[in-house]
């Protein structure tokens, strides 16, 4: 019972030695570090939190215009040459607005708006779908949350008239309600 635990004293001495040794080394420059930047030269650097460096997806509403050197780009240039006022990004913005109007008019069953925006054959398809919905006593609601992308897929100039196919990728909420 009277023996003194020498091993604890030995471990304590080793711990004190390591702490003092680390304290003398940590925080000292040994020649491999870059010199600190003076305060006056820090203005070109961003302040605030460091942001995540993962690639971010394109923002909603991205409008993809083909490269003018591609085959599709060359066909678009033919349209530009025929109509100098034609601007593909402006066209895509207008097509996006028309898409919103068409989807909204279809959901509401607004035939006059659809007739003004669609070709006769496409209008007939929409009109048939609206008539079938009305016959079944259904109502339809659509909310376009966002248009993720609008891309020109094909373009042709046919005897002074342009035919352009645009693909839309959108985030929508569609609800069909029955008569009850």
Tab-separated table of C-alpha atoms in Angstrom:
chain	number	residue	atom	x	y	z
A	1	UNK	CA	0.000	0.000	0.000
A	2	UNK	CA	2.831	2.327	0.541
A	3	UNK	CA	4.367	2.014	-2.916
A	4	UNK	CA	4.420	5.122	-5.087
A	5	UNK	CA	3.188	4.619	-8.716
A	6	UNK	CA	6.381	5.524	-10.559
A	7	UNK	CA	4.852	4.668	-13.944
A	8	UNK	CA	2.337	7.541	-13.669
A	9	UNK	CA	5.137	9.989	-12.966
A	10	UNK	CA	7.076	8.668	-15.956
A	11	UNK	CA	4.077	9.082	-18.323
A	12	UNK	CA	3.446	12.567	-16.901
A	13	UNK	CA	7.066	13.584	-17.573
A	14	UNK	CA	6.843	12.295	-21.166
A	15	UNK	CA	3.580	14.219	-21.703
A	16	UNK	CA	5.095	17.460	-20.365
A	17	UNK	CA	8.171	16.990	-22.562
A	18	UNK	CA	6.009	16.433	-25.700
A	19	UNK	CA	3.799	19.442	-24.935
A	20	UNK	CA	6.795	21.743	-24.462
A	21	UNK	CA	8.470	20.397	-27.601
A	22	UNK	CA	5.323	20.859	-29.750
A	23	UNK	CA	4.788	24.329	-28.335
A	24	UNK	CA	8.302	25.362	-29.336
A	25	UNK	CA	7.848	24.054	-32.917
A	26	UNK	CA	4.239	24.877	-33.787
A	27	UNK	CA	3.605	28.303	-35.267
A	28	UNK	CA	7.193	28.904	-36.391
A	29	UNK	CA	8.160	29.467	-40.019
A	30	UNK	CA	10.714	27.009	-41.342
A	31	UNK	CA	11.200	28.442	-44.854
A	32	UNK	CA	8.660	26.516	-46.924
A	33	UNK	CA	5.694	28.860	-46.453
A	34	UNK	CA	4.761	31.789	-48.654
A	35	UNK	CA	5.299	35.147	-47.009
A	36	UNK	CA	2.160	36.731	-45.548
A	37	UNK	CA	0.278	39.209	-47.759
A	38	UNK	CA	0.385	42.753	-46.388
A	39	UNK	CA	-3.010	44.184	-45.379
A	40	UNK	CA	-2.976	46.842	-48.117
A	41	UNK	CA	-2.743	44.237	-50.878
A	42	UNK	CA	-5.716	42.143	-49.686
A	43	UNK	CA	-8.279	44.274	-51.542
A	44	UNK	CA	-8.262	42.139	-54.703
A	45	UNK	CA	-9.270	39.032	-52.772
A	46	UNK	CA	-12.848	38.075	-52.022
A	47	UNK	CA	-13.960	38.386	-48.460
A	48	UNK	CA	-16.590	36.259	-46.824
A	49	UNK	CA	-17.174	32.535	-46.661
A	50	UNK	CA	-15.536	30.137	-49.078
A	51	UNK	CA	-18.126	28.780	-51.493
A	52	UNK	CA	-18.599	25.202	-52.632
A	53	UNK	CA	-16.552	24.576	-55.796
A	54	UNK	CA	-18.770	21.845	-57.292
A	55	UNK	CA	-20.037	22.629	-60.786
A	56	UNK	CA	-23.512	24.064	-60.726
A	57	UNK	CA	-26.170	23.148	-63.280
A	58	UNK	CA	-27.275	25.775	-65.741
A	59	UNK	CA	-29.854	28.101	-64.301
A	60	UNK	CA	-33.487	27.655	-65.186
A	61	UNK	CA	-34.385	29.474	-68.339
A	62	UNK	CA	-31.254	28.454	-70.211
A	63	UNK	CA	-31.700	29.071	-73.911
A	64	UNK	CA	-29.390	27.012	-76.113
A	65	UNK	CA	-28.513	28.618	-79.441
A	66	UNK	CA	-26.550	26.338	-81.796
A	67	UNK	CA	-22.992	27.137	-82.800
A	68	UNK	CA	-23.051	29.089	-86.109
A	69	UNK	CA	-20.410	26.699	-87.531
A	70	UNK	CA	-22.651	23.643	-87.068
A	71	UNK	CA	-25.085	22.436	-89.734
A	72	UNK	CA	-28.016	23.719	-87.681
A	73	UNK	CA	-26.208	27.003	-87.093
A	74	UNK	CA	-25.699	27.406	-90.836
A	75	UNK	CA	-29.428	26.891	-91.431
A	76	UNK	CA	-30.159	29.533	-88.803
A	77	UNK	CA	-27.748	31.874	-90.593
A	78	UNK	CA	-29.761	31.340	-93.794
A	79	UNK	CA	-32.814	32.563	-91.885
A	80	UNK	CA	-30.840	35.551	-90.557
A	81	UNK	CA	-29.698	36.376	-94.099
A	82	UNK	CA	-33.308	36.211	-95.339
A	83	UNK	CA	-34.573	38.298	-92.390
A	84	UNK	CA	-31.889	40.519	-90.808
A	85	UNK	CA	-34.238	41.236	-87.869
A	86	UNK	CA	-34.234	37.553	-86.845
A	87	UNK	CA	-32.233	37.035	-83.652
A	88	UNK	CA	-32.140	33.442	-82.287
A	89	UNK	CA	-31.930	34.369	-78.563
A	90	UNK	CA	-34.808	36.832	-78.953
A	91	UNK	CA	-36.739	34.192	-80.918
A	92	UNK	CA	-36.227	31.675	-78.089
A	93	UNK	CA	-37.476	34.205	-75.529
A	94	UNK	CA	-40.592	34.747	-77.640
A	95	UNK	CA	-41.033	30.998	-78.129
A	96	UNK	CA	-40.821	30.559	-74.361
A	97	UNK	CA	-43.616	33.102	-73.882
A	98	UNK	CA	-45.711	31.385	-76.564
A	99	UNK	CA	-45.124	28.017	-74.860
A	100	UNK	CA	-46.407	29.417	-71.565
A	101	UNK	CA	-49.457	30.906	-73.288
A	102	UNK	CA	-50.253	27.666	-75.148
A	103	UNK	CA	-49.945	25.464	-72.062
A	104	UNK	CA	-52.056	27.864	-69.993
A	105	UNK	CA	-54.700	28.235	-72.722
A	106	UNK	CA	-54.905	24.455	-73.167
A	107	UNK	CA	-55.427	23.942	-69.437
A	108	UNK	CA	-58.159	26.593	-69.380
A	109	UNK	CA	-59.786	25.297	-72.577
A	110	UNK	CA	-59.291	28.717	-74.203
A	111	UNK	CA	-59.870	27.791	-77.844
A	112	UNK	CA	-59.615	31.330	-79.344
A	113	UNK	CA	-56.125	31.824	-77.871
A	114	UNK	CA	-54.999	28.397	-79.067
A	115	UNK	CA	-56.398	29.033	-82.550
A	116	UNK	CA	-54.322	32.206	-82.794
A	117	UNK	CA	-51.119	30.508	-81.646
A	118	UNK	CA	-51.242	27.095	-83.347
A	119	UNK	CA	-51.285	25.852	-86.919
A	120	UNK	CA	-54.667	24.427	-88.009
A	121	UNK	CA	-53.558	20.779	-87.769
A	122	UNK	CA	-52.024	21.227	-84.308
A	123	UNK	CA	-55.065	23.230	-83.184
A	124	UNK	CA	-57.342	20.335	-84.214
A	125	UNK	CA	-55.390	17.982	-81.936
A	126	UNK	CA	-55.648	20.395	-79.009
A	127	UNK	CA	-59.352	21.028	-79.713
A	128	UNK	CA	-60.050	17.275	-79.738
A	129	UNK	CA	-58.305	16.851	-76.378
A	130	UNK	CA	-60.260	19.769	-74.876
A	131	UNK	CA	-63.537	18.354	-76.243
A	132	UNK	CA	-62.751	14.905	-74.793
A	133	UNK	CA	-61.995	16.495	-71.437
A	134	UNK	CA	-65.267	18.460	-71.519
A	135	UNK	CA	-67.248	15.346	-72.491
A	136	UNK	CA	-65.772	13.471	-69.529
A	137	UNK	CA	-66.658	16.391	-67.246
A	138	UNK	CA	-63.041	17.015	-66.351
A	139	UNK	CA	-61.262	20.264	-65.619
A	140	UNK	CA	-57.537	20.785	-66.037
A	141	UNK	CA	-55.155	23.081	-64.198
A	142	UNK	CA	-51.540	23.674	-65.092
A	143	UNK	CA	-48.883	25.718	-63.363
A	144	UNK	CA	-45.515	26.158	-65.047
A	145	UNK	CA	-42.986	26.416	-62.220
A	146	UNK	CA	-40.020	27.088	-64.506
A	147	UNK	CA	-38.714	26.520	-67.978
A	148	UNK	CA	-35.455	24.703	-67.449
A	149	UNK	CA	-34.246	24.816	-71.045
A	150	UNK	CA	-35.344	25.946	-74.486
A	151	UNK	CA	-33.249	24.487	-77.309
A	152	UNK	CA	-33.459	24.957	-81.060
A	153	UNK	CA	-33.547	21.396	-82.410
A	154	UNK	CA	-33.993	22.084	-86.132
A	155	UNK	CA	-34.477	25.008	-88.503
A	156	UNK	CA	-35.353	25.283	-92.183
A	157	UNK	CA	-36.037	28.107	-94.579
A	158	UNK	CA	-38.733	26.999	-97.018
A	159	UNK	CA	-39.523	29.563	-99.727
A	160	UNK	CA	-39.173	32.655	-97.570
A	161	UNK	CA	-40.775	31.055	-94.486
A	162	UNK	CA	-38.813	29.759	-91.494
A	163	UNK	CA	-39.758	26.528	-89.731
A	164	UNK	CA	-37.975	26.186	-86.389
A	165	UNK	CA	-38.389	23.291	-83.952
A	166	UNK	CA	-37.794	24.206	-80.304
A	167	UNK	CA	-37.571	21.664	-77.471
A	168	UNK	CA	-38.735	22.855	-74.059
A	169	UNK	CA	-37.851	21.216	-70.768
A	170	UNK	CA	-40.092	22.568	-68.038
A	171	UNK	CA	-41.106	21.980	-64.458
A	172	UNK	CA	-44.913	21.851	-64.385
A	173	UNK	CA	-47.711	20.924	-62.047
A	174	UNK	CA	-50.671	19.418	-63.951
A	175	UNK	CA	-53.937	18.544	-62.224
A	176	UNK	CA	-56.984	16.971	-63.865
A	177	UNK	CA	-60.163	17.165	-61.798
A	178	UNK	CA	-63.236	15.073	-62.492
A	179	UNK	CA	-66.823	16.322	-62.300
A	180	UNK	CA	-67.304	15.392	-58.651
